[in-house]
PDB file of C-alpha atoms in Angstrom:
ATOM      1  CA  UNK A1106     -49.904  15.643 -35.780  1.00  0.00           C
ATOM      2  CA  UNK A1107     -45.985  15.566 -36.940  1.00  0.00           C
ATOM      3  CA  UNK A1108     -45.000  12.348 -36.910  1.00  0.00           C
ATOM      4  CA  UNK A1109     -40.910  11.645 -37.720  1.00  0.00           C
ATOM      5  CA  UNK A1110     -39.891   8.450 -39.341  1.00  0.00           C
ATOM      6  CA  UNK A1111     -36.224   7.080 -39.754  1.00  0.00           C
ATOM      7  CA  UNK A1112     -35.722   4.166 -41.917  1.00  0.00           C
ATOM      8  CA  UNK A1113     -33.626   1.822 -41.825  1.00  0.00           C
ATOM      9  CA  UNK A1114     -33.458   1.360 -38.114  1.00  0.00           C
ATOM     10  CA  UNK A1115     -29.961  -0.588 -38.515  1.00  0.00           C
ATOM     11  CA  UNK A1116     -27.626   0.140 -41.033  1.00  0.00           C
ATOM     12  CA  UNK A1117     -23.180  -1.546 -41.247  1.00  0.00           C
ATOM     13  CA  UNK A1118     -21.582  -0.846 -43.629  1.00  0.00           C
ATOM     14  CA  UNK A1119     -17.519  -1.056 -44.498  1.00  0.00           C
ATOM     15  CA  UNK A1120     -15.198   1.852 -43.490  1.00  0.00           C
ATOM     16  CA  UNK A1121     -14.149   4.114 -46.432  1.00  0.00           C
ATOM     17  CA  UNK A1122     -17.926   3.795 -47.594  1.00  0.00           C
ATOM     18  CA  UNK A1123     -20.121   6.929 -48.984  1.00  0.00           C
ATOM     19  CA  UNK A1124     -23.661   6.831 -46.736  1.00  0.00           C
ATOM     20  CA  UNK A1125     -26.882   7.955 -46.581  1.00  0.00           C
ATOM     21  CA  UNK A1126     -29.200   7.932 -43.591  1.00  0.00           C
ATOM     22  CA  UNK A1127     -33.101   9.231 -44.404  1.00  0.00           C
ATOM     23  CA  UNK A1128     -35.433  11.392 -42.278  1.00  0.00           C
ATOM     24  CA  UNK A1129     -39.026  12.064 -43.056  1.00  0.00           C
ATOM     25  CA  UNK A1130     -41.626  13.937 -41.598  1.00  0.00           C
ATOM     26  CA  UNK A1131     -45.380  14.169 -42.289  1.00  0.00           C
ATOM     27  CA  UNK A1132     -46.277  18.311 -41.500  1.00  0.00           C
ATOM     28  CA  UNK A1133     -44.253  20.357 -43.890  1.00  0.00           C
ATOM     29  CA  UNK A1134     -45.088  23.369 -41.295  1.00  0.00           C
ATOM     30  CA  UNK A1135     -41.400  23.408 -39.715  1.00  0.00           C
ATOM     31  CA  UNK A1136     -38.884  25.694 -38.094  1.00  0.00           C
ATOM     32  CA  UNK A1137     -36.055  23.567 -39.018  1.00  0.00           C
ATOM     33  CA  UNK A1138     -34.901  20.388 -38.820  1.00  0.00           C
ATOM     34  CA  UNK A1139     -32.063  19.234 -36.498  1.00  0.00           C
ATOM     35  CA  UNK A1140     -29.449  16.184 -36.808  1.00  0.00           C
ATOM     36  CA  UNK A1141     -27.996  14.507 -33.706  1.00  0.00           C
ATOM     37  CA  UNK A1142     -25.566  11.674 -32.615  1.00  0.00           C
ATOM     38  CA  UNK A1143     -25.554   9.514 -29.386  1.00  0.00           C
ATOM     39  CA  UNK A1144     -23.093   7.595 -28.347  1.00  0.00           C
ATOM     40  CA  UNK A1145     -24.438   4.374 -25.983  1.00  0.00           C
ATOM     41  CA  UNK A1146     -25.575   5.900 -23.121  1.00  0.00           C
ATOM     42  CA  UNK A1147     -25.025   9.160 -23.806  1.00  0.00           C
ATOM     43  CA  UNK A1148     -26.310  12.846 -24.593  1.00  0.00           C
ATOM     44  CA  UNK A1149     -27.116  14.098 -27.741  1.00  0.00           C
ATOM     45  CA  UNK A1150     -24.474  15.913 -29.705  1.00  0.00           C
ATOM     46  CA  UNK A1151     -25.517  17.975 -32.560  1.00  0.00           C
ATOM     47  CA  UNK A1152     -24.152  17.790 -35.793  1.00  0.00           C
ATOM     48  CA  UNK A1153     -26.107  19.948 -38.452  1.00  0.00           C
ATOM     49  CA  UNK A1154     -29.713  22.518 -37.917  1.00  0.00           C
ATOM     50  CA  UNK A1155     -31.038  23.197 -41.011  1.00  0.00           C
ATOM     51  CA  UNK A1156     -33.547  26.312 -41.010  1.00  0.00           C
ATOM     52  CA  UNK A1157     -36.952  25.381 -43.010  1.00  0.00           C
ATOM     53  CA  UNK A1158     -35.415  28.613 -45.554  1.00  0.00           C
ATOM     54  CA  UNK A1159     -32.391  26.623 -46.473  1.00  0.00           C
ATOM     55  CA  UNK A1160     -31.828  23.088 -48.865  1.00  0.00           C
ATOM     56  CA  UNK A1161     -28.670  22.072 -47.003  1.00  0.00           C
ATOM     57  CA  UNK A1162     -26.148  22.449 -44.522  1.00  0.00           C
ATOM     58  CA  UNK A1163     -22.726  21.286 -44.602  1.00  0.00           C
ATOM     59  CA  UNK A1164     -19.763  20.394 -41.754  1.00  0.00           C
ATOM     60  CA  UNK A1165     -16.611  18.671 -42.336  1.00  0.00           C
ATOM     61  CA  UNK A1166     -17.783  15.079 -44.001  1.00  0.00           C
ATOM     62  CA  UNK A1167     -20.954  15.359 -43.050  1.00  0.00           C
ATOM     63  CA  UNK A1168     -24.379  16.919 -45.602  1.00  0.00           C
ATOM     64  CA  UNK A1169     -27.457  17.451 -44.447  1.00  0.00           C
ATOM     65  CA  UNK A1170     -30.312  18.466 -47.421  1.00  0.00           C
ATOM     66  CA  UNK A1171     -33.905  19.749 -46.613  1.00  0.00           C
ATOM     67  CA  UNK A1172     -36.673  19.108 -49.029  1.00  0.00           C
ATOM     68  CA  UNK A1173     -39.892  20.353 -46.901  1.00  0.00           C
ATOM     69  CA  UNK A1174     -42.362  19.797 -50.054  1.00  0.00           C
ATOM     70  CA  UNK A1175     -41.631  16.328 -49.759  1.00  0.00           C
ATOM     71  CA  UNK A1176     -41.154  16.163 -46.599  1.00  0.00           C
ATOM     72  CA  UNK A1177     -37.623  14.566 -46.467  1.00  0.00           C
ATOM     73  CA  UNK A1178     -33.963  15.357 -44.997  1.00  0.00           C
ATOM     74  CA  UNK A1179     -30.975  13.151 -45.975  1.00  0.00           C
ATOM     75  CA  UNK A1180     -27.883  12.578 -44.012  1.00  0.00           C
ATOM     76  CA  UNK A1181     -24.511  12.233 -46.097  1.00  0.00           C
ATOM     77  CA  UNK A1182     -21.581  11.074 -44.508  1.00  0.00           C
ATOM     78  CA  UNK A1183     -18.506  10.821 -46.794  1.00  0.00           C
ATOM     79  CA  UNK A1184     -15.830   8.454 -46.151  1.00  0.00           C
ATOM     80  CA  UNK A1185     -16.992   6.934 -43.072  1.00  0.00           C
ATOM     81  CA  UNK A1186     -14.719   6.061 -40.367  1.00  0.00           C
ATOM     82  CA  UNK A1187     -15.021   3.221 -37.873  1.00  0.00           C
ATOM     83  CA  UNK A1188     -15.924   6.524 -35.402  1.00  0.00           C
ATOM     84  CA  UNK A1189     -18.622   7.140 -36.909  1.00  0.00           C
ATOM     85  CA  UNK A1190     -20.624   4.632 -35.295  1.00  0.00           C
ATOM     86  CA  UNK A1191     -23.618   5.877 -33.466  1.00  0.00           C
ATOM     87  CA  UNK A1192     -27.050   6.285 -33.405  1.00  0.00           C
ATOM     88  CA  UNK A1193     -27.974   9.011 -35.950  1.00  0.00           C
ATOM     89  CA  UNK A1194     -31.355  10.888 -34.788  1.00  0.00           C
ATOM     90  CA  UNK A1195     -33.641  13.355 -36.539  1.00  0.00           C
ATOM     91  CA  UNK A1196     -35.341  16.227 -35.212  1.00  0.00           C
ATOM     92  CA  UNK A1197     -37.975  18.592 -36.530  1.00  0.00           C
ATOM     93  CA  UNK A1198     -38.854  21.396 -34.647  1.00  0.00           C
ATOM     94  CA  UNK A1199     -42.736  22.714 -35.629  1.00  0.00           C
ATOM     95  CA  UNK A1200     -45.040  25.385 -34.236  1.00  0.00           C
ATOM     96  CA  UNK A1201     -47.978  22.626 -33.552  1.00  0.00           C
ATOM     97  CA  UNK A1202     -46.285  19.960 -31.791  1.00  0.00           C
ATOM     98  CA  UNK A1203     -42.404  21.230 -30.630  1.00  0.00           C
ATOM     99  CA  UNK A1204     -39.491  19.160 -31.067  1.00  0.00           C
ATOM    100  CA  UNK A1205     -40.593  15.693 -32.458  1.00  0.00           C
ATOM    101  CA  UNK A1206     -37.784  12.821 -32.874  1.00  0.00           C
ATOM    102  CA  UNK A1207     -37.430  10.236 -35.020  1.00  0.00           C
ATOM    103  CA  UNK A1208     -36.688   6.697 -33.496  1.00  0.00           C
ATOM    104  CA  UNK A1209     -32.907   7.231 -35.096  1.00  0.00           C
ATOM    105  CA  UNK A1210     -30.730   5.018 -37.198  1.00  0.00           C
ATOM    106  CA  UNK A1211     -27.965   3.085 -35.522  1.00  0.00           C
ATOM    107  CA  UNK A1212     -25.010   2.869 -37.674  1.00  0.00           C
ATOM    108  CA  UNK A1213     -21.781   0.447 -37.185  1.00  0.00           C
ATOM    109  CA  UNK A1214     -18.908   1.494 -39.542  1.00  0.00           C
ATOM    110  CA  UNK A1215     -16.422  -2.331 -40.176  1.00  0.00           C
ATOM    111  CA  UNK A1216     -12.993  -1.925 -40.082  1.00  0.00           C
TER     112      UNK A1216
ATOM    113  CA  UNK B1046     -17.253  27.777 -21.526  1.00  0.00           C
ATOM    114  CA  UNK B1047     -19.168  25.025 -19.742  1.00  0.00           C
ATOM    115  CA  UNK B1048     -21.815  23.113 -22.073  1.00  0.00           C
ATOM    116  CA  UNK B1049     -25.132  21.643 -20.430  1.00  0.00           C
ATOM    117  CA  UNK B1050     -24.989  19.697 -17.079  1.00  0.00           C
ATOM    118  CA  UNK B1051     -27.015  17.442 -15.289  1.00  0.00           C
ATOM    119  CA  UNK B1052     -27.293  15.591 -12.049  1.00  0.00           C
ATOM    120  CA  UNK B1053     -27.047  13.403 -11.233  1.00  0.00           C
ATOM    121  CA  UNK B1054     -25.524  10.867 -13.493  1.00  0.00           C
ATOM    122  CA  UNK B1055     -27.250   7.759 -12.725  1.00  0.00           C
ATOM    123  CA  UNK B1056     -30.577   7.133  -9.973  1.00  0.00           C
ATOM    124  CA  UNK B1057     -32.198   3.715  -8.831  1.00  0.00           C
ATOM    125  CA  UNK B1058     -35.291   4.450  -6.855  1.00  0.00           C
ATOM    126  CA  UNK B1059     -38.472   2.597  -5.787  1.00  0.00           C
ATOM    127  CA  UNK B1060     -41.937   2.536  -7.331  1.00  0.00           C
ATOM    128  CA  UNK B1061     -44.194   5.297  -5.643  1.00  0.00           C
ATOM    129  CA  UNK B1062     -40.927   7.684  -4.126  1.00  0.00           C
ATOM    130  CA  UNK B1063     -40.438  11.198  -5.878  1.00  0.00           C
ATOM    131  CA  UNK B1064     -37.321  12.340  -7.613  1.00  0.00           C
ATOM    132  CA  UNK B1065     -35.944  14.966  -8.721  1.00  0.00           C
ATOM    133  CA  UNK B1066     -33.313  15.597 -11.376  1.00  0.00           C
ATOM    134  CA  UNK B1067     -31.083  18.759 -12.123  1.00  0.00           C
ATOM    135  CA  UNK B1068     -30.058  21.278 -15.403  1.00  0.00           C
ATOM    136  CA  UNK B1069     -27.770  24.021 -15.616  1.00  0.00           C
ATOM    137  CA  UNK B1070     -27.822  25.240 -19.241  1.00  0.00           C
ATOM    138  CA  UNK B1071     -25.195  26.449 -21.559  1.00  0.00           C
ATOM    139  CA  UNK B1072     -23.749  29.544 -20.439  1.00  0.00           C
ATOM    140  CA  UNK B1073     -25.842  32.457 -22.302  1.00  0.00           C
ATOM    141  CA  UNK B1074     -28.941  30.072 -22.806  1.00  0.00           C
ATOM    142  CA  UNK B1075     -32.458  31.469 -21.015  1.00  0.00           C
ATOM    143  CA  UNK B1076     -34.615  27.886 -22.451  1.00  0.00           C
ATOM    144  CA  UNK B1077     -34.609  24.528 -20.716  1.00  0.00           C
ATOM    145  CA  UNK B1078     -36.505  21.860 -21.947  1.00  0.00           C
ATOM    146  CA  UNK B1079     -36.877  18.450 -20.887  1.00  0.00           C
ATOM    147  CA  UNK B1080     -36.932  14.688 -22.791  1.00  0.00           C
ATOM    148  CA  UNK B1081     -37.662  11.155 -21.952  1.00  0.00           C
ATOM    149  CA  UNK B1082     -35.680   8.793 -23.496  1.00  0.00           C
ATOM    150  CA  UNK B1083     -36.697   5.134 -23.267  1.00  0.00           C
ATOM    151  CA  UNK B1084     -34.296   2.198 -24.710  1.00  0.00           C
ATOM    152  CA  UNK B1085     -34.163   1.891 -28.211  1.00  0.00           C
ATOM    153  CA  UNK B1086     -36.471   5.178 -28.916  1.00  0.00           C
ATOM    154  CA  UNK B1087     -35.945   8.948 -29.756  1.00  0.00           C
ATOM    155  CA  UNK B1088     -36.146  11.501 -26.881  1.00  0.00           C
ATOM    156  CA  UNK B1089     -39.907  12.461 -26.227  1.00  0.00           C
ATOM    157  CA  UNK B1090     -40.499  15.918 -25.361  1.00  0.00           C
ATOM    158  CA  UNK B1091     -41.960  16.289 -21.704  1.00  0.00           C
ATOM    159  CA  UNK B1092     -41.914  20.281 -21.054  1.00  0.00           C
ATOM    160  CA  UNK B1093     -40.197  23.533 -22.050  1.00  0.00           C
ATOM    161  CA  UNK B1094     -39.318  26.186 -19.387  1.00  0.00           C
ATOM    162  CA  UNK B1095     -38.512  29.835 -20.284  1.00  0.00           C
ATOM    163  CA  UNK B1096     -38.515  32.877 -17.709  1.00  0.00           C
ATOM    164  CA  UNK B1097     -39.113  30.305 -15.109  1.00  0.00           C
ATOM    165  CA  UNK B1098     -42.615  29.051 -16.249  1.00  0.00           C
ATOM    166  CA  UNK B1099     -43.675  26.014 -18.527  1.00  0.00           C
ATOM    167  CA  UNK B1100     -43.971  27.657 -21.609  1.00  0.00           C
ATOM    168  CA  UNK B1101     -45.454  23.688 -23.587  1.00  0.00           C
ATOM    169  CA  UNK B1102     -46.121  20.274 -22.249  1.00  0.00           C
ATOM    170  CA  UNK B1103     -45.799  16.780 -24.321  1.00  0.00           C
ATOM    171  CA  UNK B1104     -48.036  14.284 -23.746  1.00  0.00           C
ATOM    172  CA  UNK B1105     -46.898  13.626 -19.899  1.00  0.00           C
ATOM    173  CA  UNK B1106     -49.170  13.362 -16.626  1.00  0.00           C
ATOM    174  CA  UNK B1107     -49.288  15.628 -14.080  1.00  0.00           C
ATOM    175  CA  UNK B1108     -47.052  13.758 -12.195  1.00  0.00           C
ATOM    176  CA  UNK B1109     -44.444  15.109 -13.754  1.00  0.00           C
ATOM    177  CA  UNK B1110     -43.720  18.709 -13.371  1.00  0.00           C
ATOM    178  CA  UNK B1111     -40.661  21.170 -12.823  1.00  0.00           C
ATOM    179  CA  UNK B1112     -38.898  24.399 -12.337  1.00  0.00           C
ATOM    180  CA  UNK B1113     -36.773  26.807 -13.660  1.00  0.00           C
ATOM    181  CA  UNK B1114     -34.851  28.920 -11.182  1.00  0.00           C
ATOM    182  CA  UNK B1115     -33.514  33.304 -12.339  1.00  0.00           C
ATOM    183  CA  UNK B1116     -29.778  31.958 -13.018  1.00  0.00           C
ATOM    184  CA  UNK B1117     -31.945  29.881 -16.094  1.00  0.00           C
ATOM    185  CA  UNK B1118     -31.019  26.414 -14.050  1.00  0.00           C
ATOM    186  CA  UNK B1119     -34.260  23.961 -14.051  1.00  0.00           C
ATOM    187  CA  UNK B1120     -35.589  21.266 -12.489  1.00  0.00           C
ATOM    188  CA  UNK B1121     -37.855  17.718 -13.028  1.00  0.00           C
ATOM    189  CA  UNK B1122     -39.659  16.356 -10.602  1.00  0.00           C
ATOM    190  CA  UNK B1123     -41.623  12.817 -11.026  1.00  0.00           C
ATOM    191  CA  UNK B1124     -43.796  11.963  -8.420  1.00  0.00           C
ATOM    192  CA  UNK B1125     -45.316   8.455  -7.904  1.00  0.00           C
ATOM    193  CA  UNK B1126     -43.141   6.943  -9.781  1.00  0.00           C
ATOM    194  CA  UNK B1127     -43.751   4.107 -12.243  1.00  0.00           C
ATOM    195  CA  UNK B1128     -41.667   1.050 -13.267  1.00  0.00           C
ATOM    196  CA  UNK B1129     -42.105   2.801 -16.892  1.00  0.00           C
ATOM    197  CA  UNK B1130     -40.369   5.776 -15.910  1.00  0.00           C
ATOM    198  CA  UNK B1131     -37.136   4.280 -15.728  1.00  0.00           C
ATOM    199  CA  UNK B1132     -35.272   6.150 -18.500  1.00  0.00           C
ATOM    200  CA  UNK B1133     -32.316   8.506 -19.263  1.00  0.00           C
ATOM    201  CA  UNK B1134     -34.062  11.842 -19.179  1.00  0.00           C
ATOM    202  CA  UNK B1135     -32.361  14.340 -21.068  1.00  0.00           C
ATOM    203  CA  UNK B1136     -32.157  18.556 -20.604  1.00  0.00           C
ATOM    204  CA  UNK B1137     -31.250  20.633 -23.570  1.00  0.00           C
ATOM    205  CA  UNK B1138     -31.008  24.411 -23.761  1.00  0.00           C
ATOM    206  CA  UNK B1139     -31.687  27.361 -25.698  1.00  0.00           C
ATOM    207  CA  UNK B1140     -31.207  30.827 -26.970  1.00  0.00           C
ATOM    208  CA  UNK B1141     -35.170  31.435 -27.028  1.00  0.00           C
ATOM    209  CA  UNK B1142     -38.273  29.448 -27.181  1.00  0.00           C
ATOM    210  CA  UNK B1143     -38.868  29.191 -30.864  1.00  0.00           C
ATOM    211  CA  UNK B1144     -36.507  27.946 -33.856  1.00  0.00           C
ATOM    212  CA  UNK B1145     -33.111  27.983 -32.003  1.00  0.00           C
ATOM    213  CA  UNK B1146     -30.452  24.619 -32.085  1.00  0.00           C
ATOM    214  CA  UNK B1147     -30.867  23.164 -28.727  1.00  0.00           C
ATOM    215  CA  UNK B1148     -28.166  21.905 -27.020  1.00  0.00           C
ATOM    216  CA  UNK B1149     -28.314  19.094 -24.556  1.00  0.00           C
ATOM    217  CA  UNK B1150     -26.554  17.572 -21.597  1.00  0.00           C
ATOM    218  CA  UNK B1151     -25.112  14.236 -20.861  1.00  0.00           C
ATOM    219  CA  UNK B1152     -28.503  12.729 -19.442  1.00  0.00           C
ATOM    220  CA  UNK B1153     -29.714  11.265 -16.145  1.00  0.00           C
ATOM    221  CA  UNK B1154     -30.178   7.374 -16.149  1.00  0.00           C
ATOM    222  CA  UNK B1155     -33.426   6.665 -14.160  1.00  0.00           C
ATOM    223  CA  UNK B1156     -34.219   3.530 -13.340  1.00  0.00           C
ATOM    224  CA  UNK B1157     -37.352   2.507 -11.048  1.00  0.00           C
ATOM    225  CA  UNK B1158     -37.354  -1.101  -9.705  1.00  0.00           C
TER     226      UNK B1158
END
């Protein structure tokens, strides 16, 4: 059974700061792997897909890797902006059990 | 080109009365699938519709169930409903069943008092 984990749960840090948010999954059996951001109360806007062929995708300040072997996906986001803030969410999309989420991240970029 | 919508925006109904919440998909999409979204979690995955029947089912009870109309627009209905069902309950669509980016709507806030 895929299960999705996001750690941390929380994360502030200042604006103008390099970040990392972490995705992991436990079946290695994936289409691809999907990152979203929600605002409060809000849809889901999606920001990178990552096919289970490729390492990484790549969009304005924003990196997504793939390692499937170890069952990991990293969010970069360069130069963060007070805009920024949001609840970062993780996707993997596998044959056995569809589209599983993780519990996301909720990031708060300082001024 | 219009994204995903959904009606409507917000719903406060009573335990034990149906409802029923609407999609229209991204123009050129065929796949509609549904989420529940409680506070503070990730969207579960309730059921996938694709040439108007449920193609996969989460873990949800029958009482939940839906449609998907020729123009690709779908529907949820919840019958019975529970205090726990209160929820935003998200649609996103597809190019296909399998491997595609899905892209979702603005949600439907849900809540049951």
């Amino acid at each position: 059974k895929q299960e999705v984990t996001q750690i941390p749960a929380a994360l502030s840090v200042p604006e103008g700061e390099n970040l990392v948010l972490n995705c992991s999954f436990t079946d290695s059996a994936i289409y691809n792997l999907q990152w979203f951001r929600q605002d409060p109360g809000k849809g889901l806007t999606s920001l990178l897909l990552i096919q289970s062929s490729q390492r990484e995708q790549t969009s304005g300040r924003l990196n997504a890797s793939l390692d499937k072997s170890s069952g990991r996906s990293t969010l970069y986001i360069a130069a963060s902006q007070p805009g920024d803030s949001a609840t970062y969410l993780c996707a993997v999309d596998s044959s056995a059990s569809k589209i599983i989420f993780g519990s996301g991240t909720r990031l708060s970029i300082r001024p | 080109d219009a994204g995903v919508t959904q009606s409507p925006t917000h719903l406060i109904k009573t335990r034990g009365q149906q409802v029923t919440l609407r999609c229209s998909p991204k123009s050129g999409h065929d796949t509609v699938s549904w989420y529940q979204q409680a506070l503070g979690q990730g969207p579960q995955f309730i059921f996938q519709y694709y040439e108007e029947e449920e193609r996969q089912r989460g873990n949800f009870p029958d009482r939940f169930s839906g449609h998907q109309f020729p123009n690709y627009s779908s529907e949820l209905n919840v019958n019975a409903l529970l205090l726990g069902d209160s929820a935003l309950y998200l649609c996103a669509s597809s190019l296909g069943r399998i491997n595609y980016e899905q892209y979702f709507g603005p949600g439907t806030r849900l809540t049951v008092t």
